[in-house]
Amino acid sequence: MIRPLICLLAFFFSVFASAADAPLPAKDKFYLFLLVGQSNMAGRGVVEEQDKVVNPRVLMLSKEGQWVPAMDPMHFDKPAAGVGLGKTFGQIVAEANPGVTIGLIPCAVGGSPIDAWKPGVFYPPTKSHPWDDMVKRVETALPAGTLKGILWHQGESDSTAELATAYGEKLHDLINRLRELVKAPEVPFIAGQMGKFDGVPWSPEKVLVDKAHQDLPKSAPRTAFVTAEGLNHKGDKVHFDSAAYRELGKRYAAAYLQMTK
């Protein structure tokens, strides 16, 4: 009994090692995408069997900094991390670009306001430094590939009377800092809409933050806005359900492909 068990464990370890150490494509054929924001970028959907199916041309940077096949949950910000939009996005972009491998860099932090995405800022709820931690992951990822886009989903934590009015200015500053970080002044930046769920009214502050997202294509070059119209929440009136995250990933991918066709 012991010997078969040892053989089985050895098999699984070898599979894991081969996945983690798989040779990467040439740098110009490895398209990298940065996933940034709060919990609706990290994903809080229930993981189903389809979310565990991997595509050999869609990888993610693991918590340990290794390139592994993308599988939900991709993020590790909180124990609640689940299905998000990133994997679906990566699969569609890979399908549209034969011969290219997609590399996703998960960096979102649940609950984080936009002010947490500045150098040196500590975010107590997750005991992390969202910006500084992201910088380390970007520095790990960039030597292997070419950054092709930044995906942003955030805003709920800034939809307050104290923060909403300054959100637009802060968003433009963030975009500039991210582009400077990755040394790509024209890299596409795509912002997704906060959940617009039936029976869940928006406050005036949330409308203001949403307007900053919607106005991006008119006020900042190489940006796009993705609507969340018609998508459902998971029962908490805040986070999308698994099907909605997959649909949101499709919408982000459509926006990216439209921008780069």
XYZ file of N, CA and C in Angstrom:
783
model
N 0.831 -1.213 0.000
C 0.000 0.000 0.000
C 0.864 1.261 0.000
N 1.993 1.189 0.732
C 2.829 2.373 0.846
C 3.489 2.706 -0.492
N 3.996 1.665 -1.178
C 4.713 1.914 -2.435
C 3.813 2.545 -3.497
N 2.576 2.039 -3.734
C 1.699 2.703 -4.713
C 1.411 4.155 -4.335
N 1.277 4.410 -3.037
C 1.000 5.779 -2.600
C 2.182 6.689 -2.914
N 3.387 6.172 -2.656
C 4.591 6.952 -2.954
C 4.680 7.243 -4.449
N 4.370 6.253 -5.262
C 4.420 6.437 -6.720
C 3.406 7.486 -7.173
N 2.213 7.425 -6.553
C 1.166 8.382 -6.916
C 1.588 9.803 -6.549
N 2.154 9.959 -5.355
C 2.612 11.282 -4.932
C 3.732 11.788 -5.830
N 4.625 10.886 -6.207
C 5.721 11.273 -7.088
C 5.192 11.757 -8.432
N 4.137 11.084 -8.905
C 3.525 11.478 -10.179
C 2.968 12.887 -10.095
N 2.222 13.153 -9.030
C 1.622 14.477 -8.885
C 2.680 15.556 -8.736
N 3.733 15.273 -7.993
C 4.805 16.248 -7.840
C 5.494 16.524 -9.176
N 5.652 15.476 -9.991
C 6.301 15.670 -11.289
C 5.434 16.500 -12.213
N 4.103 16.278 -12.143
C 3.184 17.076 -12.963
C 3.250 18.530 -12.553
N 3.230 18.762 -11.236
C 3.293 20.138 -10.732
C 4.607 20.804 -11.159
N 5.694 20.084 -11.014
C 6.990 20.653 -11.366
C 7.069 20.990 -12.843
N 6.549 20.082 -13.706
C 6.607 20.342 -15.135
C 5.757 21.536 -15.503
N 4.602 21.703 -14.788
C 3.741 22.850 -15.064
C 4.418 24.135 -14.630
N 5.056 24.094 -13.441
C 5.666 25.301 -12.917
C 6.916 25.681 -13.696
N 7.628 24.700 -14.222
C 8.903 24.968 -14.873
C 8.822 24.824 -16.392
N 7.625 24.835 -16.941
C 7.466 24.668 -18.384
C 8.188 25.787 -19.124
N 8.837 25.471 -20.243
C 9.531 26.511 -21.011
C 8.548 27.560 -21.517
N 8.941 28.812 -21.436
C 8.079 29.895 -21.867
C 8.346 30.236 -23.331
N 7.383 30.853 -23.992
C 7.593 31.258 -25.383
C 8.570 32.417 -25.469
N 8.910 32.790 -26.684
C 9.757 33.967 -26.885
C 9.057 35.191 -26.300
N 9.841 36.165 -25.880
C 9.288 37.325 -25.188
C 8.217 38.031 -26.005
N 8.404 38.134 -27.317
C 7.433 38.842 -28.143
C 6.183 38.017 -28.423
N 6.205 36.753 -28.029
C 5.033 35.893 -28.190
C 4.354 35.595 -26.856
N 4.810 36.262 -25.811
C 4.243 36.072 -24.479
C 3.593 37.390 -24.072
N 2.269 37.470 -24.254
C 1.513 38.690 -23.996
C 1.097 38.736 -22.527
N 1.536 39.762 -21.830
C 1.244 39.876 -20.400
C 0.137 40.891 -20.138
N -0.694 40.584 -19.148
C -1.787 41.468 -18.761
C -1.813 41.589 -17.242
N -1.879 42.826 -16.781
C -1.898 43.119 -15.353
C -3.340 43.234 -14.876
N -3.696 42.483 -13.831
C -5.042 42.497 -13.270
C -4.994 43.243 -11.946
N -5.650 44.414 -11.899
C -5.531 45.295 -10.742
C -6.897 45.785 -10.292
N -7.032 46.069 -8.990
C -8.280 46.604 -8.473
C -8.630 45.991 -7.126
N -9.955 45.855 -6.885
C -10.373 45.262 -5.627
C -11.090 43.946 -5.873
N -12.032 43.563 -5.021
C -12.520 42.183 -5.008
C -13.187 41.728 -6.298
N -13.846 42.630 -7.025
C -14.490 42.191 -8.256
C -13.505 41.968 -9.391
N -12.251 42.410 -9.231
C -11.208 41.978 -10.143
C -10.598 40.676 -9.643
N -10.394 40.581 -8.340
C -9.854 39.335 -7.789
C -10.794 38.162 -8.050
N -12.104 38.436 -7.985
C -13.095 37.384 -8.233
C -13.567 36.728 -6.959
N -14.879 36.631 -6.844
C -15.475 35.999 -5.670
C -16.524 34.962 -6.080
N -16.472 34.508 -7.327
C -17.435 33.522 -7.800
C -17.121 32.118 -7.306
N -18.149 31.290 -7.241
C -17.978 29.889 -6.851
C -17.249 29.143 -7.963
N -16.187 28.432 -7.624
C -15.392 27.701 -8.610
C -16.138 26.442 -9.040
N -16.322 26.283 -10.350
C -16.984 25.115 -10.924
C -15.979 24.344 -11.774
N -16.390 23.177 -12.242
C -15.460 22.315 -12.971
C -14.848 23.024 -14.179
N -15.642 23.816 -14.896
C -15.123 24.481 -16.093
C -14.016 25.480 -15.749
N -14.026 25.963 -14.522
C -13.020 26.936 -14.106
C -11.681 26.284 -13.778
N -11.680 24.955 -13.676
C -10.453 24.219 -13.380
C -9.773 23.704 -14.650
N -10.449 23.842 -15.788
C -9.882 23.380 -17.058
C -8.822 24.378 -17.520
N -7.626 23.887 -17.811
C -6.537 24.789 -18.188
C -6.358 24.821 -19.700
N -5.823 25.933 -20.163
C -5.451 26.121 -21.566
C -3.932 26.264 -21.586
N -3.214 25.444 -22.339
C -1.747 25.505 -22.310
C -1.181 26.845 -22.759
N -2.013 27.668 -23.392
C -1.536 28.984 -23.840
C -2.052 30.129 -22.976
N -2.569 29.787 -21.798
C -2.991 30.821 -20.851
C -2.364 30.503 -19.499
N -1.398 31.308 -19.108
C -0.662 31.100 -17.856
C -0.965 32.229 -16.876
N -0.611 32.007 -15.627
C -0.743 33.060 -14.623
C 0.500 33.036 -13.740
N 0.807 34.196 -13.169
C 1.911 34.276 -12.228
C 1.369 33.890 -10.856
N 1.859 32.799 -10.310
C 1.360 32.300 -9.033
C 1.782 33.206 -7.889
N 1.228 32.950 -6.729
C 1.599 33.707 -5.527
C 3.095 33.628 -5.282
N 3.702 32.483 -5.649
C 5.138 32.277 -5.425
C 5.996 32.872 -6.539
N 5.350 33.461 -7.563
C 6.114 34.076 -8.641
C 6.516 33.135 -9.747
N 5.786 32.035 -9.913
C 6.058 31.081 -10.990
C 4.964 31.170 -12.042
N 5.332 30.905 -13.287
C 4.344 30.842 -14.357
C 3.730 29.444 -14.381
N 2.442 29.379 -14.128
C 1.724 28.102 -14.074
C 0.450 28.234 -14.909
N -0.166 27.108 -15.321
C -1.418 27.195 -16.069
C -2.482 27.958 -15.282
N -3.170 28.873 -15.948
C -4.181 29.691 -15.282
C -5.372 28.842 -14.863
N -5.756 28.981 -13.601
C -6.881 28.237 -13.043
C -7.458 29.049 -11.890
N -8.787 29.101 -11.821
C -9.419 29.806 -10.702
C -9.382 28.965 -9.441
N -9.233 29.615 -8.257
C -9.019 31.055 -8.101
C -7.604 31.468 -8.474
N -7.495 32.567 -9.229
C -6.193 33.073 -9.632
C -5.587 33.963 -8.559
N -6.449 34.693 -7.847
C -5.962 35.617 -6.828
C -5.825 34.934 -5.474
N -5.156 35.619 -4.567
C -4.858 35.066 -3.244
C -4.920 36.163 -2.190
N -5.662 37.229 -2.488
C -5.735 38.380 -1.587
C -6.468 38.064 -0.301
N -7.526 37.241 -0.410
C -8.325 36.844 0.746
C -8.782 35.401 0.551
N -9.135 34.703 1.637
C -9.615 33.322 1.498
C -10.855 33.205 0.621
N -11.602 34.303 0.457
C -12.829 34.275 -0.340
C -12.567 34.297 -1.842
N -11.319 34.395 -2.265
C -11.002 34.474 -3.692
C -11.593 33.284 -4.451
N -12.176 33.581 -5.615
C -12.807 32.524 -6.414
C -12.706 32.832 -7.893
N -13.764 32.517 -8.615
C -13.790 32.768 -10.049
C -13.775 34.272 -10.307
N -12.937 34.700 -11.238
C -12.888 36.096 -11.646
C -13.005 36.210 -13.154
N -12.680 37.362 -13.676
C -12.813 37.606 -15.107
C -11.554 37.273 -15.896
N -10.416 37.137 -15.213
C -9.136 37.025 -15.891
C -8.974 35.819 -16.790
N -9.366 34.648 -16.327
C -9.136 33.425 -17.102
C -9.911 33.445 -18.417
N -11.177 33.851 -18.361
C -11.967 33.942 -19.592
C -11.360 34.957 -20.539
N -10.953 36.104 -20.003
C -10.284 37.111 -20.822
C -9.081 36.506 -21.543
N -8.231 35.823 -20.795
C -7.028 35.246 -21.376
C -7.314 34.228 -22.461
N -8.314 33.386 -22.248
C -8.654 32.364 -23.228
C -9.098 32.989 -24.550
N -9.920 34.034 -24.475
C -10.431 34.656 -25.698
C -9.323 35.385 -26.449
N -8.469 36.081 -25.722
C -7.360 36.777 -26.376
C -6.393 35.771 -26.997
N -6.187 34.639 -26.332
C -5.330 33.595 -26.901
C -5.925 33.035 -28.184
N -7.233 32.797 -28.186
C -7.896 32.276 -29.382
C -7.776 33.250 -30.552
N -7.785 34.530 -30.247
C -7.710 35.549 -31.298
C -6.287 35.788 -31.782
N -5.307 35.222 -31.087
C -3.894 35.423 -31.433
C -3.168 34.084 -31.495
N -3.362 33.304 -32.545
C -2.679 32.013 -32.670
C -1.165 32.181 -32.597
N -0.529 31.259 -31.909
C 0.921 31.328 -31.783
C 1.396 32.184 -30.630
N 0.441 32.768 -29.886
C 0.784 33.623 -28.758
C 0.335 32.967 -27.460
N 1.121 33.128 -26.409
C 0.738 32.666 -25.073
C 0.386 33.885 -24.225
N -0.673 33.748 -23.427
C -1.122 34.835 -22.568
C -0.606 34.603 -21.155
N -0.074 35.655 -20.547
C 0.390 35.592 -19.163
C -0.368 36.594 -18.311
N -1.120 36.112 -17.345
C -1.922 36.975 -16.478
C -1.191 37.214 -15.161
N -1.195 38.473 -14.708
C -0.480 38.836 -13.487
C -1.508 39.312 -12.465
N -2.032 38.413 -11.625
C -3.053 38.795 -10.641
C -2.461 39.637 -9.513
N -3.028 40.828 -9.301
C -2.514 41.717 -8.255
C -3.621 42.416 -7.476
N -4.890 42.106 -7.745
C -5.990 42.812 -7.095
C -6.045 42.502 -5.599
N -6.596 43.459 -4.841
C -6.709 43.322 -3.387
C -8.120 43.717 -2.971
N -8.872 42.764 -2.436
C -10.252 42.999 -2.051
C -10.419 44.166 -1.094
N -11.381 45.037 -1.382
C -11.704 46.153 -0.513
C -10.819 47.372 -0.657
N -9.771 47.294 -1.456
C -8.787 48.379 -1.504
C -9.322 49.625 -2.212
N -9.259 50.784 -1.561
C -9.595 52.041 -2.222
C -8.470 52.436 -3.162
N -8.742 53.385 -4.038
C -7.720 53.767 -5.011
C -6.497 54.372 -4.323
N -6.693 54.987 -3.146
C -5.544 55.554 -2.413
C -4.580 54.483 -1.909
N -5.038 53.234 -1.835
C -4.143 52.148 -1.420
C -3.159 51.793 -2.519
N -3.453 52.252 -3.755
C -2.603 51.924 -4.895
C -1.588 53.045 -5.144
N -0.824 53.310 -4.087
C 0.252 54.286 -4.149
C 1.482 53.701 -3.461
N 2.667 54.123 -3.864
C 3.885 53.587 -3.240
C 3.898 53.791 -1.728
N 4.261 52.732 -1.017
C 4.443 52.810 0.423
C 3.196 52.711 1.260
N 2.015 52.627 0.636
C 0.770 52.608 1.406
C 0.479 51.197 1.911
N 0.234 51.086 3.209
C -0.118 49.812 3.842
C -1.636 49.723 3.944
N -2.185 48.572 3.547
C -3.631 48.360 3.603
C -3.927 47.354 4.712
N -4.387 47.820 5.875
C -4.528 46.950 7.054
C -5.419 45.723 6.880
N -6.584 45.806 6.192
C -7.458 44.624 6.133
C -6.786 43.376 5.560
N -5.835 43.558 4.644
C -5.143 42.392 4.085
C -3.674 42.353 4.498
N -3.300 43.288 5.379
C -1.903 43.360 5.838
C -0.935 43.332 4.652
N -1.230 44.164 3.674
C -0.433 44.174 2.453
C -0.186 45.604 1.992
N 0.731 45.732 1.045
C 1.016 47.001 0.383
C 0.631 46.813 -1.088
N -0.611 47.114 -1.467
C -1.085 46.790 -2.820
C -0.152 47.249 -3.939
N 0.280 48.504 -3.894
C 1.132 49.001 -4.980
C 2.511 48.340 -4.938
N 3.127 48.346 -3.785
C 4.480 47.798 -3.665
C 4.511 46.304 -3.994
N 3.485 45.571 -3.544
C 3.427 44.138 -3.853
C 3.259 43.923 -5.352
N 2.445 44.768 -5.976
C 2.262 44.676 -7.426
C 3.568 44.947 -8.160
N 4.313 45.945 -7.702
C 5.588 46.278 -8.342
C 6.515 45.074 -8.338
N 6.591 44.374 -7.226
C 7.450 43.189 -7.145
C 7.022 42.123 -8.149
N 5.710 41.933 -8.288
C 5.216 40.918 -9.220
C 5.445 41.340 -10.676
N 5.296 42.616 -10.957
C 5.572 43.120 -12.300
C 7.047 42.934 -12.628
N 7.917 43.224 -11.674
C 9.357 43.062 -11.907
C 9.718 41.598 -12.148
N 8.982 40.692 -11.516
C 9.196 39.270 -11.754
C 8.714 38.856 -13.136
N 7.580 39.423 -13.567
C 6.927 38.988 -14.801
C 7.524 39.586 -16.067
N 7.854 40.857 -16.051
C 8.203 41.558 -17.288
C 9.408 40.997 -18.047
N 10.439 40.490 -17.374
C 11.557 39.947 -18.158
C 11.154 38.799 -19.078
N 10.045 38.136 -18.786
C 9.651 36.966 -19.575
C 8.787 37.306 -20.784
N 8.102 38.452 -20.737
C 7.151 38.732 -21.804
C 7.024 40.211 -22.101
N 5.934 40.539 -22.828
C 5.672 41.911 -23.250
C 4.313 42.339 -22.722
N 4.270 43.399 -21.925
C 3.001 43.838 -21.363
C 2.116 44.404 -22.469
N 0.902 43.874 -22.551
C -0.022 44.260 -23.611
C -1.278 44.953 -23.101
N -1.513 44.935 -21.789
C -2.721 45.581 -21.299
C -2.802 45.582 -19.789
N -3.578 46.554 -19.272
C -3.858 46.657 -17.837
C -5.366 46.616 -17.653
N -5.841 45.677 -16.852
C -7.272 45.537 -16.586
C -7.546 46.033 -15.171
N -8.530 46.939 -15.046
C -8.833 47.582 -13.762
C -10.304 47.390 -13.436
N -10.593 46.899 -12.237
C -11.979 46.852 -11.756
C -11.965 47.232 -10.286
N -12.522 48.418 -9.997
C -12.437 48.968 -8.653
C -13.393 50.155 -8.574
N -13.685 50.613 -7.378
C -14.513 51.803 -7.241
C -15.499 51.764 -6.097
N -15.902 50.567 -5.703
C -16.884 50.453 -4.626
C -16.397 51.122 -3.339
N -15.138 50.934 -3.011
C -14.609 51.492 -1.764
C -14.445 53.005 -1.807
N -14.514 53.588 -3.002
C -14.405 55.036 -3.139
C -15.755 55.714 -3.352
N -16.823 54.934 -3.329
C -18.162 55.486 -3.556
C -18.751 56.020 -2.250
N -18.038 56.972 -1.661
C -18.470 57.590 -0.415
C -18.435 59.105 -0.577
N -19.126 59.794 0.314
C -19.179 61.257 0.237
C -17.791 61.871 0.369
N -16.911 61.226 1.126
C -15.579 61.777 1.358
C -14.635 61.554 0.173
N -14.858 60.503 -0.601
C -13.866 60.107 -1.600
C -14.299 60.265 -3.054
N -15.578 60.210 -3.328
C -16.048 60.101 -4.709
C -15.658 61.285 -5.589
N -15.716 62.497 -5.048
C -15.474 63.666 -5.889
C -14.054 63.723 -6.440
N -13.103 63.137 -5.732
C -11.702 63.176 -6.173
C -11.314 61.939 -6.979
N -12.240 61.030 -7.177
C -11.893 59.743 -7.789
C -11.360 59.891 -9.213
N -12.006 60.724 -10.032
C -11.584 60.857 -11.423
C -10.143 61.298 -11.558
N -9.759 62.294 -10.784
C -8.381 62.780 -10.821
C -7.407 61.702 -10.365
N -7.787 60.971 -9.324
C -6.922 59.905 -8.828
C -6.789 58.776 -9.853
N -7.871 58.508 -10.589
C -7.829 57.442 -11.592
C -6.851 57.795 -12.707
N -6.874 59.034 -13.156
C -5.941 59.450 -14.200
C -4.494 59.380 -13.705
N -4.293 59.760 -12.458
C -2.948 59.659 -11.878
C -2.494 58.209 -11.826
N -3.394 57.319 -11.440
C -3.061 55.896 -11.371
C -2.659 55.354 -12.743
N -3.430 55.705 -13.759
C -3.124 55.231 -15.111
C -1.726 55.678 -15.525
N -1.406 56.929 -15.257
C -0.081 57.442 -15.623
C 1.021 56.709 -14.870
N 0.799 56.458 -13.573
C 1.830 55.777 -12.782
C 2.006 54.331 -13.222
N 0.909 53.660 -13.546
C 1.007 52.278 -14.012
C 1.777 52.197 -15.325
N 1.486 53.112 -16.225
C 2.181 53.106 -17.521
C 3.660 53.429 -17.361
N 3.970 54.313 -16.427
C 5.380 54.600 -16.154
C 6.072 53.374 -15.564
N 5.359 52.677 -14.694
C 5.924 51.487 -14.051
C 6.311 50.430 -15.078
N 5.430 50.189 -16.036
C 5.669 49.119 -17.009
C 6.393 49.628 -18.254
N 6.755 50.940 -18.230
C 7.509 51.552 -19.336
C 6.792 51.366 -20.675
N 5.478 51.584 -20.632
C 4.655 51.439 -21.835
C 3.586 52.535 -21.820
N 3.931 53.741 -22.306
C 3.028 54.886 -22.193
C 1.723 54.751 -22.969
N 1.666 53.818 -23.900
C 0.454 53.661 -24.695
C -0.222 52.309 -24.498
N 0.168 51.595 -23.448
C -0.445 50.279 -23.227
C -1.928 50.460 -22.919
N -2.808 49.632 -23.508
C -4.249 49.759 -23.252
C -4.594 49.595 -21.782
N -5.498 50.456 -21.324
C -6.011 50.406 -19.954
C -7.524 50.264 -20.063
N -8.074 49.195 -19.468
C -9.505 48.915 -19.573
C -10.117 48.887 -18.181
N -11.141 49.705 -17.988
C -11.844 49.774 -16.708
C -13.226 49.142 -16.850
N -13.591 48.327 -15.868
C -14.902 47.691 -15.870
C -15.868 48.400 -14.936
N -17.137 48.313 -15.278
C -18.179 48.966 -14.486
C -18.501 48.177 -13.221
N -18.749 48.891 -12.152
C -19.199 48.259 -10.920
C -20.561 47.607 -11.157
N -20.906 46.644 -10.317
C -22.135 45.895 -10.516
C -23.382 46.766 -10.549
N -24.181 46.625 -11.628
C -25.465 47.330 -11.734
C -26.562 46.277 -11.634
N -26.899 45.911 -10.430
C -27.786 44.779 -10.202
C -29.234 45.236 -10.013
N -30.154 44.443 -10.544
C -31.573 44.741 -10.397
C -31.951 44.818 -8.925
N -32.669 45.870 -8.569
C -33.136 46.007 -7.191
C -32.093 46.522 -6.225
N -30.920 46.896 -6.735
C -29.855 47.421 -5.878
C -29.541 48.846 -6.337
N -30.183 49.844 -5.741
C -29.987 51.229 -6.200
C -28.581 51.746 -5.926
N -28.140 52.650 -6.786
C -26.834 53.275 -6.612
C -26.975 54.588 -5.862
N -25.994 54.887 -5.042
C -25.924 56.183 -4.372
C -25.401 57.223 -5.367
N -25.619 58.515 -5.108
C -25.041 59.558 -5.968
C -23.522 59.446 -6.069
N -22.884 59.008 -5.000
C -21.436 58.866 -5.015
C -20.990 57.749 -5.959
N -21.745 56.674 -5.987
C -21.401 55.580 -6.891
C -21.601 55.999 -8.344
N -22.625 56.789 -8.584
C -22.846 57.321 -9.933
C -21.663 58.190 -10.354
N -21.121 58.953 -9.415
C -19.984 59.819 -9.707
C -18.733 59.017 -10.045
N -18.485 57.972 -9.283
C -17.331 57.111 -9.571
C -17.517 56.404 -10.907
N -18.724 55.955 -11.175
C -19.020 55.303 -12.453
C -18.779 56.255 -13.621
N -19.130 57.516 -13.451
C -18.921 58.500 -14.515
C -17.440 58.648 -14.832
N -16.594 58.598 -13.801
C -15.150 58.668 -14.037
C -14.685 57.500 -14.899
N -15.238 56.311 -14.656
C -14.904 55.147 -15.485
C -15.411 55.333 -16.914
N -16.661 55.741 -17.036
C -17.259 55.862 -18.360
C -16.604 56.957 -19.201
N -16.112 57.996 -18.544
C -15.500 59.111 -19.269
C -14.079 58.837 -19.730
N -13.485 57.752 -19.272
C -12.081 57.487 -19.595
C -11.772 57.545 -21.094
N -12.542 56.863 -21.950
C -12.188 56.876 -23.377
C -12.172 58.278 -23.988
N -12.890 59.214 -23.366
C -12.915 60.592 -23.877
C -11.820 61.460 -23.253
N -11.274 61.026 -22.135
C -10.358 61.889 -21.400
C -8.941 61.349 -21.271
N -8.721 60.093 -21.606
C -7.383 59.501 -21.502
C -7.123 58.626 -22.726
N -5.963 58.771 -23.350
C -5.675 57.978 -24.558
C -5.537 56.496 -24.261
N -5.923 55.705 -25.249
C -5.756 54.246 -25.194
C -6.425 53.641 -23.964
N -7.649 54.088 -23.674
C -8.424 53.522 -22.574
C -9.774 53.064 -23.092
N -10.411 52.172 -22.343
C -11.731 51.673 -22.719
C -12.549 51.419 -21.462
N -13.857 51.426 -21.650
C -14.792 51.178 -20.554
C -15.640 49.967 -20.913
N -15.842 49.077 -19.943
C -16.624 47.855 -20.142
C -17.864 47.911 -19.254
N -19.029 47.773 -19.850
C -20.281 47.826 -19.098
C -20.545 46.534 -18.335
N -21.292 46.660 -17.232
C -21.716 45.493 -16.448
C -23.227 45.323 -16.520
N -23.853 45.953 -17.504
C -25.302 45.870 -17.646
C -25.747 44.412 -17.799
N -26.830 44.063 -17.100
C -27.440 42.751 -17.268
C -26.779 41.612 -16.530
N -25.757 41.894 -15.727
C -25.059 40.835 -15.004
C -25.614 40.693 -13.590
N -25.524 39.490 -13.053
C -26.112 39.189 -11.740
C -25.061 39.144 -10.632
N -25.529 39.368 -9.404
C -24.640 39.226 -8.245
C -24.799 37.828 -7.651
N -23.896 37.486 -6.746
C -23.857 36.136 -6.167
C -24.764 35.975 -4.953
N -25.567 37.011 -4.665
C -26.460 36.953 -3.522
C -26.116 37.968 -2.457
N -24.940 38.602 -2.595
C -24.516 39.574 -1.587
C -24.702 41.027 -2.031
N -25.220 41.212 -3.261
C -25.504 42.543 -3.831
C -24.250 43.375 -4.082
N -23.097 42.743 -4.039
C -21.836 43.439 -4.264
C -21.004 42.751 -5.347
N -20.834 41.442 -5.207
C -19.958 40.693 -6.106
C -20.757 39.970 -7.187
N -20.176 39.890 -8.364
C -20.792 39.159 -9.464
C -20.819 37.669 -9.157
N -21.743 36.956 -9.802
C -21.706 35.494 -9.691
C -20.746 34.943 -10.740
N -20.521 33.637 -10.712
C -19.505 33.040 -11.579
C -19.787 33.279 -13.059
N -21.049 33.091 -13.469
C -21.406 33.309 -14.870
C -21.170 34.759 -15.270
N -21.458 35.687 -14.365
C -21.260 37.102 -14.657
C -19.776 37.428 -14.809
N -18.931 36.830 -13.981
C -17.488 37.065 -14.128
C -17.000 36.578 -15.487
N -17.476 35.429 -15.912
C -17.050 34.918 -17.220
C -17.520 35.856 -18.336
N -18.744 36.347 -18.232
C -19.248 37.285 -19.227
C -18.460 38.586 -19.187
N -18.109 39.031 -17.997
C -17.311 40.253 -17.877
C -15.944 40.052 -18.533
N -15.370 38.855 -18.363
C -14.106 38.554 -19.034
C -14.235 38.635 -20.544
N -15.367 38.181 -21.076
C -15.623 38.271 -22.518
C -15.691 39.731 -22.957
N -16.319 40.557 -22.140
C -16.465 41.969 -22.493
C -15.133 42.703 -22.439
N -14.321 42.380 -21.457
C -12.979 42.962 -21.415
C -12.188 42.531 -22.651
N -12.271 41.269 -23.004
C -11.529 40.769 -24.165
C -12.005 41.451 -25.442
N -13.321 41.626 -25.584
C -13.854 42.292 -26.770
C -13.344 43.731 -26.854
N -13.290 44.410 -25.718
C -12.785 45.782 -25.691
C -11.312 45.821 -26.083
N -10.533 44.878 -25.551
C -9.107 44.842 -25.871
C -8.882 44.559 -27.353
N -9.581 43.582 -27.875
C -9.401 43.224 -29.292
C -9.855 44.358 -30.195
N -10.880 45.069 -29.804
C -11.331 46.221 -30.587
C -10.267 47.320 -30.590
N -9.642 47.534 -29.435
C -8.612 48.568 -29.322
C -7.362 48.236 -30.135
N -7.089 46.951 -30.329
C -5.799 46.535 -30.899
C -5.931 45.882 -32.266
N -7.122 45.878 -32.826
C -7.279 45.198 -34.124
C -6.535 45.945 -35.223
